[in-house]
Amino acid sequence: MALGRPAAALRNGVTTTGLRPLAPTPMQTHRLASGGFVDRSRPLPFVFDGRAMTGLAGDTLASALLANGVRLVGRSFKYHRPRGILSAGSEEPNALVELRAGARREPNTRATGIELFDGLVAESQNRWPSLHFDMLAINAWFSPFIKAGFYYKTFMWPASLWENLYEPLIRRAAGLGRAAGEEDPDHYEKAFAFCDVLVVGSGPAGLAAALAAGRGGARVILCEEDFALGGRLLSERKEVDGVEGHVWAARAVAELQSMPEVRILPRSTVFGAYDHGTYGAVERVADHLSVPPGHLPRQRGWRIVAKRCVLASGAIERPMVFAGNDLPGVMLAGAVRSYLNRFAVAPGRRAVVYTSGDDGWRTLVDLARAGVEVAALVDTRPAVDESLIALARSHDVRTVLGAEVLRARGFQSLAAVEIGASDGRIERIACDLLAMSNGWNPALHLTAHLGGRPRWDDSLAAFVPGTVPSGMAVAGAAAGKLALAEALADGVRLGSEAAAACGFAGPAIPVAAETERTGSAPLWRAPKRGANKAFVDLQNDVTVADVALAHREGFRAVEHLKRYTTLGMATDQGKTSNLPGLAIMAALSGRTIPEVGATVFRPPYTPVAIGALAGHHRGKDFRPTRRSPVHAWAQARGAVFVEAGLWLRQQYFPRAGERDWLETVKREVATVRGGVGLCDVSTLGKIDIQGADAAEFLERVYVNGWKSLAIGRARYGLMLREDGFVLDDGTTSRLGEEHFVMTTTTASAAKVMQHLEFCRQVLWPELDVQMTPVTEQWAQLAVAGPRSREALRAVVDNAHDLSNEAFPYLAAGEVTVGGGVPARLFRISFSGELAYELAVPASFGEAAAEAIMAAGAPFGIAPYGTEALSAMRIEKGHVAGNELNGQTTARDLGLGGMMSTKKDFVGRLMAKRSALVDPDRPMLAGFRPVRLSDRLRAGAHFLPLGAPASAEHDEGHMTSAAFSPTLGSWIGLGLIRRGAERVGERVRALDPVRGGDVEVEICSPVFVDPAGERLRG
Amino acid sequence: MRYSAFAIVREALRGNRHWAPVWREPEPKPAYDIIIVGGGGHGLATAYYLAKEHGYANVAVLEKGYLGSGNVGRNTTIVRSNYLLPGNLPFYEWSMKLWEGLERDINYNAMVSQRGVLNLYHSDAQRDAFARRGNAMRLHGVDAELLGRDEVRRLVPFLDFENGRFPIQGGLRQPRGGTVRHDAVAWGYARAADRRGVDLIQNCEVTGLTIEAGRIVGVETTRGAIRAKKVGVAVAGSSSRVAAMAGLRLPIESHVLQAFASEALKPLIDTVVTFGAGHFYISQSDKGGLVFGGDIDGYNSYAWRGNLPIIEDVMECAMAIWPGLGRLRVLRHWGGLMDMSMDGSPIIDRTPIHGLFLNAGWCYGGFKATPASGWCFAHLIATGEPHPHAAAYRLDRFATGAVIDEKGAGAQPNLH
Amino acid sequence: MLPAGRRPDDRGTGITIEPRDDLGFAAVVARKGRAEELRKTLFSGHAVEAPVRPALARGRELDLVWNGPERWLAISSDRAIAARLSGELGRLAAICDQSDALAILRIAGPKARAVLAKGCPIDLHPRAFRPGDAALTAIAHVGLHLWQVDEAPTFELAIPSSMAGSFARWLSASMSEFGAKPLEGEKSL
Amino acid sequence: MRIPCPHCGERDVQEFSYLGDAGVVRPEGSDASIAAMHDYVHLRDNPAGPHRELWYHAAGCHAWLVVTRDTRTHAILSAESARAAGLARRVAVGAGEA
Ligand SMILES: Cc1cc2nc3c(=O)[nH]c(=O)nc-3n(C[C@H](O)[C@H](O)[C@H](O)COP(=O)(O)OP(=O)(O)OC[C@H]3O[C@@H](n4cnc5c(N)ncnc54)[C@H](O)[C@@H]3O)c2cc1C
Ligand SMILES: NC(=O)c1ccc[n+]([C@@H]2O[C@H](COP(=O)([O-])OP(=O)(O)OC[C@H]3O[C@@H](n4cnc5c(N)ncnc54)[C@H](O)[C@@H]3O)[C@@H](O)[C@H]2O)c1
Ligand SMILES: Cc1cc2nc3c(=O)[nH]c(=O)nc-3n(C[C@H](O)[C@H](O)[C@H](O)COP(=O)(O)O)c2cc1C
Ligand SMILES: [Zn+2]
């Protein structure tokens, strides 16, 4: 037997697949000949650290490794000590591997939770160059120097060495596995589920609860993190209802599967409890396959809403703390039983059982049955029940009572233990397996996620659920009911109670199980010697000496202990280590364990893949894309698109031969200013406002007046927030006495709608106002330029007079186009030209656009995008998003005059606060470069000429800039202190982050047609 | 005991048996010159600077739980001074400067790591807004770089530059920004204050403020009444509750902000990145865990924990910019209590009660402020006058309108 | 319409999808204090009982889906339904044409619930949601309106037109498990 | 969280957006003072305990709701239509004046 012996280990010390010939496939040397729930007819090849091996269907990676005699599977976090497999479940602190390869590599994956699949590849981690020979194992020699928190005390001089030397070294040494560093190729989904009763865990308690609730007719969801259902029934040799426990479980599962309202989710961990009966769960849909098939996600994140929850999550066994307790071969006794009974694997050849309770003795029996030699059973209790002694005797196992394991010995795995008897004698017993049991901790994590605090139970010597979330009940071992019969009864009772609370009473279900002994007297003390090697937190390498140091340095509050030593902060969140740590702190500080208290439990119960919580929403599907009704039309016309919130807008329409976007934009502007252009403005928010009080409503939400607006007219409106700053602007048109359509900016449409609903419902519920968002209904096309009337004439039905007299600037009305299609026409202009906006039902948008293009062809019509639109609005001094940035007032924007003094409106009072009317505030102005060729950039700051570049001279900033084809130079809008008064003055526009420093002249913000003759023409 | 590499070697050779407690655990005295309510980063820093810069020794910090149990112990550790507005910039830059010298000042390694903070932008308008900010920073003498897409790609090549819904166009980077080990800040200031004679009193909740004739004279606590000439309140998410003890209503709501840590990994990202088209920021701790967060849950809460919608939102944002995160796992998520002010900026000011001072409104950005907050609050308490760097943080600015609204979100705390 | 790397299960399907573009829609919002009168008028004119809870009511040439307090979405095979209703109800209600604002998808088959569950935050179990029930909600970040038509089950979803493409991508990915072919649509997403 | 919308039934909190304290009342009319408005816009009780607050069913029926929720536990004590509550308050205020 050469289990992980140095020589063999070095021989097999291959780390990377493919580089060296693979070692010959070892046999499953530790597989039992019979029993277990593995399928001997389905061998599954897999590779660990480059070694090809074979396991069986039904194995976990851990059980398959053990079956192959592999014991050393990883290196510890800090001291790089050899580590093996401690447990058989999700509490595993040691056996973490990098699963899969390439873009699918998953670091820190617990071998005990990996369902073996054909072709599985895994590597050990945190070692270099190989698992068996790890250079950083030298850290262990320095352990006295790198105790808890040592880094807080050094590396302070000189400051720069921290980032350049110490930190990179620490970072490289720390961390566990390596991320793939590539895009995750797999897909994820989310799903919602609703039920009457959520049962967490499929052990006896969970199955009983699900049966009870299901038979009553309730909608039940049963979540089990394991791929096999049955919980401990698969690992223990116990009878239920006269049959073996696993048989009972299989029958229960079959019955549950037959119930239409019961849904069983295996491979699904309920990771968190959230408010009001919402639970988060993650289903590993395809992790047991080497690659998910195309139609399935890898994992699915569930949001489960349950009226009631029965938490039947079982209990987690506690280890003992002694020097060398981290050696491969030291295992939890319950895990040993799992490997023997469920996986048909002998985790060792010669075992010592070390226990502080009756539970350990069960291990002895199971080991003996499997043919593993049991060298001794050590019980810390001086006396135990006679029946147990008899049991040991019947298996011919030597028992040592009132003794402790002082130290485990071995190089890379366990070779012997030293036992200290009550009389002080020390004895060394050779063994390769130590099965230890120090009592059980209820897995109560989910009870505490909403702030519930666990309660200490003296008789169990464990924390048990204290206050639990409303709607939750805890059953079985999770509630401290450790005996099988109790767990079953508990499950039945709580399952039917939960169903009954949802209106589904079912028949009582009697389930019988043998009684068993669950007595325990946990050993909290750690042996005095070897405190530097007695591990409390195996994953984070926290030793008894570290806890003592924390105590000595004053980190005695339990949360300080945790944070200073990192006890319980590793990927296992201290499932096996927290309580031993607390116990040692309690002993050191003369307090009881409950006086020390437990640290806060937080979700997730076990780590959850980020992808599963994001689901479908990544890449282009991160957020929906909104397309305008004429999107395809614009695409066909060669548009380049740009994101505007969720919308894609047409930015510009390049033509062959144009060198860059600027050339295109110049052409588009020239086309509009010289002839006619067409621009899609469908994305602007549109709100239909009706009702007897519609005008009154507008009076209150806009700063300017609305009652006087005539039917058939449009008006520019400005809205403030209640704090007096500008919220949004847009034109609103009156279509009837009690009917308006409001437009909002694209970016603020939803925000404005919510604000208006607030005003309507909360502030002034007495008003008769009806609002409907109609953005989606209309395709809206701006037709702008001196020839726009002529172009439109061919599209709008002849019955409508478009002459300047009949349809002047700011006219608005319902028209028909294309022979009877209802449409709306607005004579409004963002560009400053004679311009219209034509709204047609969205499905007519493309036809309308084409019709306008055809009608405008004689005038050289071209489509233009947001860039040209923006250049023209800057030329006209119209404010837009850059100016309406939430920090400006109406006054700042030169729109102070719009604020009515005759009425109340939202924001009126707060806009009068002294700082908002301070004449020194930056105000809107225009800017043009003194040297015409200079480029202006938004974001530049203004400083007086000659003033040094420092904050006290900062006078404002450029909000928008564009090349003005009309003026032949760059122009800008900006906010500068007392802007309006300073026209003609020159200042610096300083843009250090882009290296710009341009002399500009302050001018009127209206660069083109200040008298507004064109738009009225 | 002075900390140094030498001390570590010496003590290791002596079996690590002689390390002294980092702080005393004194009983509260009947009276102090100054009481600081709140043993978070700000309270502890205030006490330290009161002692060091202003010579006050008779000072107590009263903490209702354990030192550092509040937001200082649960934040995403990002420090930066990449602010926009003149009310904020000098203050946060002063904080940055104090961070840069902190460890040698307090003889404690808080792992101030100037690994850079990179804010991504995704549109031209956002680029210009970032330029405006970067320029403001430069005018204030703060380091700032506006990067294009290729420069960003060189820094963080693993982000999604190809397929993003909101393509990355570039970023604003502050090279001097970075991270600081959260707990170490609390412990380092605590130890330094303790060594200057400040009494740090844990498990001591202030339950009442004793006010006589418009002047504060002491506090009621769960460990009895304590007299004081001056009281400074630095209780972050509990600000409204303590202020209510003096009959004050504040322009503050308490909201929960969640944060997340992943399993420990070998080095993956060596800077701080924030997403510009959603709420998400990420860095990697020296221990290897990715530390990340997003938006506040968005409703008033004193529950110290959040809910799934924000969790999923954060993960969606994570995948949106960095699809390589998919298989990495969230190890733990938690919440803190944010004192969200109505303009998103802090308050360091006197109150209408004589001798009662307020330090609050830190929102989700007060960790980086810890040194300057302590410095300026100590100055205010000691001298009665606001420190010039914090002069804009007045309580009356909401009434006058001199608000400091970096985001232009208006008086709605859940939008800041 | 499918994210790269995904393809439908080739073993058949439990779901059918059918877009419906032949319908007219109108938002009907009661004027203040006139909701009851409006409901009566609708009843006498179209034999439809305007629901006062989230539900769909069938009437003569007109179905009404609850669309918020005192507001409904009228659905009709008449694309000009809004104009007709304005004439009939103008005094009692604000009417807005929504015929072009919404894309209707009909999702039917035994797997319809399982597909919708991948984004729909509402319990569609037969005990909780029945034919005739309706809901306003959001799926995959797209705000929409859905109602159940029959026990097949058949659901109809009214999706804002501008986001129909994104919705189809989500739906295609979600259906692939059940073998349904991805929806045709905008390729350039 | 699950918010019981009086119109739509119990819905996931994700469908809602939040505005804050529902107890503050907007000072109306031309004689309202800046001070009163400042109080309304900025100052909050921000209690740890039951809190009447405004929620908007943004992805649902678009109704504003007044929800009473315990800020320590998130337990929801009641939810009603804000419009109805507002109308009732108007009636009460009107009656008070008369
Ligand atoms: C999840 C999260 C992420 C964050 N990320 C960042 C970030 O990346 N960068 C950044 O700059 N900021 C960040 N912040 C914000 C930052 O943490 C806080 O603004 C800052 O810590 C607040 O100051 P403080 O340290 O003094 O507060 P706290 O640490 O909360 O201190 C307040 C203390 O007062 C105590 N207290 C309260 N009431 C009483 C009473 N009645 N009597 C006695 N004591 C009392 C509390 O127990 C607490 O210890 C984040 C916050 C959170 C929650
Ligand atoms: N004699 C003893 O001292 C002792 C001690 C402990 C346990 N036991 C035995 O354990 C059994 C207890 O039954 P039980 O049903 O309470 O527990 P169990 O351990 O049999 O089942 C719990 C199940 O819950 C699952 N689970 C845990 N957390 C989960 C989560 N968050 N999401 C999804 N699944 C989760 C586990 O994978 C496990 O299958 C009995 O057989 C009992 O005899 C005995
Ligand atoms: C920067 C940072 C990194 C953290 N890293 C870890 C970690 O690696 N493991 C862990 O368990 N918790 C980690 N935490 C979370 C803490 O355990 C804890 O949840 C948090 O400080 C809030 O405290 P509470 O959960 O006790 O309320 C981290 C916290 C912070 C602020
Ligand atoms: Zn609703």
PDB file of N, CA and C in Angstrom, chain A residues 613-646:
ATOM      1  N   LEU A 613     -26.560  34.126 -11.943  1.00  0.00           N
ATOM      2  CA  LEU A 613     -27.379  35.205 -11.398  1.00  0.00           C
ATOM      3  C   LEU A 613     -27.675  36.260 -12.454  1.00  0.00           C
ATOM      4  N   ALA A 614     -26.870  36.257 -13.529  1.00  0.00           N
ATOM      5  CA  ALA A 614     -27.117  37.214 -14.604  1.00  0.00           C
ATOM      6  C   ALA A 614     -28.053  36.626 -15.653  1.00  0.00           C
ATOM      7  N   GLY A 615     -28.010  35.310 -15.804  1.00  0.00           N
ATOM      8  CA  GLY A 615     -28.911  34.666 -16.757  1.00  0.00           C
ATOM      9  C   GLY A 615     -28.632  35.092 -18.184  1.00  0.00           C
ATOM     10  N   HIS A 616     -29.713  35.332 -18.902  1.00  0.00           N
ATOM     11  CA  HIS A 616     -29.656  35.666 -20.326  1.00  0.00           C
ATOM     12  C   HIS A 616     -29.004  37.031 -20.576  1.00  0.00           C
ATOM     13  N   HIS A 617     -28.944  37.851 -19.529  1.00  0.00           N
ATOM     14  CA  HIS A 617     -28.657  39.276 -19.749  1.00  0.00           C
ATOM     15  C   HIS A 617     -27.184  39.611 -19.766  1.00  0.00           C
ATOM     16  N   ARG A 618     -26.562  39.321 -20.879  1.00  0.00           N
ATOM     17  CA  ARG A 618     -25.159  39.668 -21.081  1.00  0.00           C
ATOM     18  C   ARG A 618     -24.986  39.979 -22.559  1.00  0.00           C
ATOM     19  N   GLY A 619     -23.809  40.476 -22.897  1.00  0.00           N
ATOM     20  CA  GLY A 619     -23.570  40.824 -24.292  1.00  0.00           C
ATOM     21  C   GLY A 619     -24.666  41.764 -24.780  1.00  0.00           C
ATOM     22  N   LYS A 620     -25.120  41.511 -25.982  1.00  0.00           N
ATOM     23  CA  LYS A 620     -26.155  42.376 -26.558  1.00  0.00           C
ATOM     24  C   LYS A 620     -27.478  42.256 -25.814  1.00  0.00           C
ATOM     25  N   ASP A 621     -27.616  41.175 -25.047  1.00  0.00           N
ATOM     26  CA  ASP A 621     -28.871  40.976 -24.322  1.00  0.00           C
ATOM     27  C   ASP A 621     -28.839  41.544 -22.913  1.00  0.00           C
ATOM     28  N   PHE A 622     -27.798  42.312 -22.628  1.00  0.00           N
ATOM     29  CA  PHE A 622     -27.716  42.917 -21.293  1.00  0.00           C
ATOM     30  C   PHE A 622     -28.983  43.730 -21.004  1.00  0.00           C
ATOM     31  N   ARG A 623     -29.361  44.538 -21.955  1.00  0.00           N
ATOM     32  CA  ARG A 623     -30.602  45.301 -21.831  1.00  0.00           C
ATOM     33  C   ARG A 623     -31.287  45.260 -23.192  1.00  0.00           C
ATOM     34  N   PRO A 624     -32.619  45.419 -23.233  1.00  0.00           N
ATOM     35  CA  PRO A 624     -33.291  45.409 -24.525  1.00  0.00           C
ATOM     36  C   PRO A 624     -32.764  46.544 -25.407  1.00  0.00           C
ATOM     37  N   THR A 625     -32.843  46.318 -26.682  1.00  0.00           N
ATOM     38  CA  THR A 625     -32.512  47.354 -27.648  1.00  0.00           C
ATOM     39  C   THR A 625     -33.822  47.879 -28.203  1.00  0.00           C
ATOM     40  N   ARG A 626     -34.005  49.169 -28.162  1.00  0.00           N
ATOM     41  CA  ARG A 626     -35.217  49.740 -28.750  1.00  0.00           C
ATOM     42  C   ARG A 626     -34.880  50.255 -30.137  1.00  0.00           C
ATOM     43  N   ARG A 627     -35.702  49.857 -31.073  1.00  0.00           N
ATOM     44  CA  ARG A 627     -35.499  50.281 -32.451  1.00  0.00           C
ATOM     45  C   ARG A 627     -36.661  51.150 -32.862  1.00  0.00           C
ATOM     46  N   SER A 628     -36.320  52.170 -33.589  1.00  0.00           N
ATOM     47  CA  SER A 628     -37.357  53.066 -34.069  1.00  0.00           C
ATOM     48  C   SER A 628     -38.141  52.353 -35.165  1.00  0.00           C
ATOM     49  N   PRO A 629     -39.354  52.805 -35.435  1.00  0.00           N
ATOM     50  CA  PRO A 629     -40.152  52.146 -36.477  1.00  0.00           C
ATOM     51  C   PRO A 629     -39.499  52.230 -37.858  1.00  0.00           C
ATOM     52  N   VAL A 630     -38.567  53.158 -38.030  1.00  0.00           N
ATOM     53  CA  VAL A 630     -37.937  53.246 -39.360  1.00  0.00           C
ATOM     54  C   VAL A 630     -36.501  52.724 -39.325  1.00  0.00           C
ATOM     55  N   HIS A 631     -36.225  51.892 -38.356  1.00  0.00           N
ATOM     56  CA  HIS A 631     -34.856  51.388 -38.198  1.00  0.00           C
ATOM     57  C   HIS A 631     -34.366  50.676 -39.465  1.00  0.00           C
ATOM     58  N   ALA A 632     -35.189  49.771 -39.950  1.00  0.00           N
ATOM     59  CA  ALA A 632     -34.750  48.973 -41.099  1.00  0.00           C
ATOM     60  C   ALA A 632     -34.564  49.864 -42.318  1.00  0.00           C
ATOM     61  N   TRP A 633     -35.444  50.839 -42.432  1.00  0.00           N
ATOM     62  CA  TRP A 633     -35.333  51.786 -43.541  1.00  0.00           C
ATOM     63  C   TRP A 633     -33.992  52.523 -43.463  1.00  0.00           C
ATOM     64  N   ALA A 634     -33.674  52.967 -42.257  1.00  0.00           N
ATOM     65  CA  ALA A 634     -32.431  53.720 -42.095  1.00  0.00           C
ATOM     66  C   ALA A 634     -31.230  52.825 -42.342  1.00  0.00           C
ATOM     67  N   GLN A 635     -31.361  51.577 -41.918  1.00  0.00           N
ATOM     68  CA  GLN A 635     -30.266  50.649 -42.125  1.00  0.00           C
ATOM     69  C   GLN A 635     -30.014  50.468 -43.625  1.00  0.00           C
ATOM     70  N   ALA A 636     -31.117  50.337 -44.331  1.00  0.00           N
ATOM     71  CA  ALA A 636     -30.985  50.167 -45.776  1.00  0.00           C
ATOM     72  C   ALA A 636     -30.357  51.408 -46.408  1.00  0.00           C
ATOM     73  N   ARG A 637     -30.563  52.540 -45.786  1.00  0.00           N
ATOM     74  CA  ARG A 637     -29.987  53.782 -46.312  1.00  0.00           C
ATOM     75  C   ARG A 637     -28.568  53.991 -45.812  1.00  0.00           C
ATOM     76  N   GLY A 638     -28.037  52.985 -45.132  1.00  0.00           N
ATOM     77  CA  GLY A 638     -26.623  53.051 -44.751  1.00  0.00           C
ATOM     78  C   GLY A 638     -26.338  53.757 -43.438  1.00  0.00           C
ATOM     79  N   ALA A 639     -27.354  53.901 -42.590  1.00  0.00           N
ATOM     80  CA  ALA A 639     -27.148  54.646 -41.349  1.00  0.00           C
ATOM     81  C   ALA A 639     -26.128  53.976 -40.447  1.00  0.00           C
ATOM     82  N   VAL A 640     -25.367  54.798 -39.755  1.00  0.00           N
ATOM     83  CA  VAL A 640     -24.545  54.334 -38.639  1.00  0.00           C
ATOM     84  C   VAL A 640     -25.351  54.638 -37.385  1.00  0.00           C
ATOM     85  N   PHE A 641     -25.453  53.647 -36.492  1.00  0.00           N
ATOM     86  CA  PHE A 641     -26.334  53.818 -35.333  1.00  0.00           C
ATOM     87  C   PHE A 641     -25.537  54.127 -34.072  1.00  0.00           C
ATOM     88  N   VAL A 642     -26.218  54.746 -33.147  1.00  0.00           N
ATOM     89  CA  VAL A 642     -25.571  55.084 -31.879  1.00  0.00           C
ATOM     90  C   VAL A 642     -26.572  54.826 -30.753  1.00  0.00           C
ATOM     91  N   GLU A 643     -26.057  54.375 -29.610  1.00  0.00           N
ATOM     92  CA  GLU A 643     -26.935  54.142 -28.460  1.00  0.00           C
ATOM     93  C   GLU A 643     -27.401  55.475 -27.895  1.00  0.00           C
ATOM     94  N   ALA A 644     -28.698  55.553 -27.632  1.00  0.00           N
ATOM     95  CA  ALA A 644     -29.241  56.712 -26.928  1.00  0.00           C
ATOM     96  C   ALA A 644     -30.171  56.125 -25.871  1.00  0.00           C
ATOM     97  N   GLY A 645     -29.648  55.937 -24.662  1.00  0.00           N
ATOM     98  CA  GLY A 645     -30.393  55.157 -23.691  1.00  0.00           C
ATOM     99  C   GLY A 645     -30.552  53.759 -24.255  1.00  0.00           C
ATOM    100  N   LEU A 646     -31.765  53.220 -24.213  1.00  0.00           N
ATOM    101  CA  LEU A 646     -31.979  51.893 -24.780  1.00  0.00           C
ATOM    102  C   LEU A 646     -32.140  51.933 -26.292  1.00  0.00           C
TER     103      LEU A 646
END
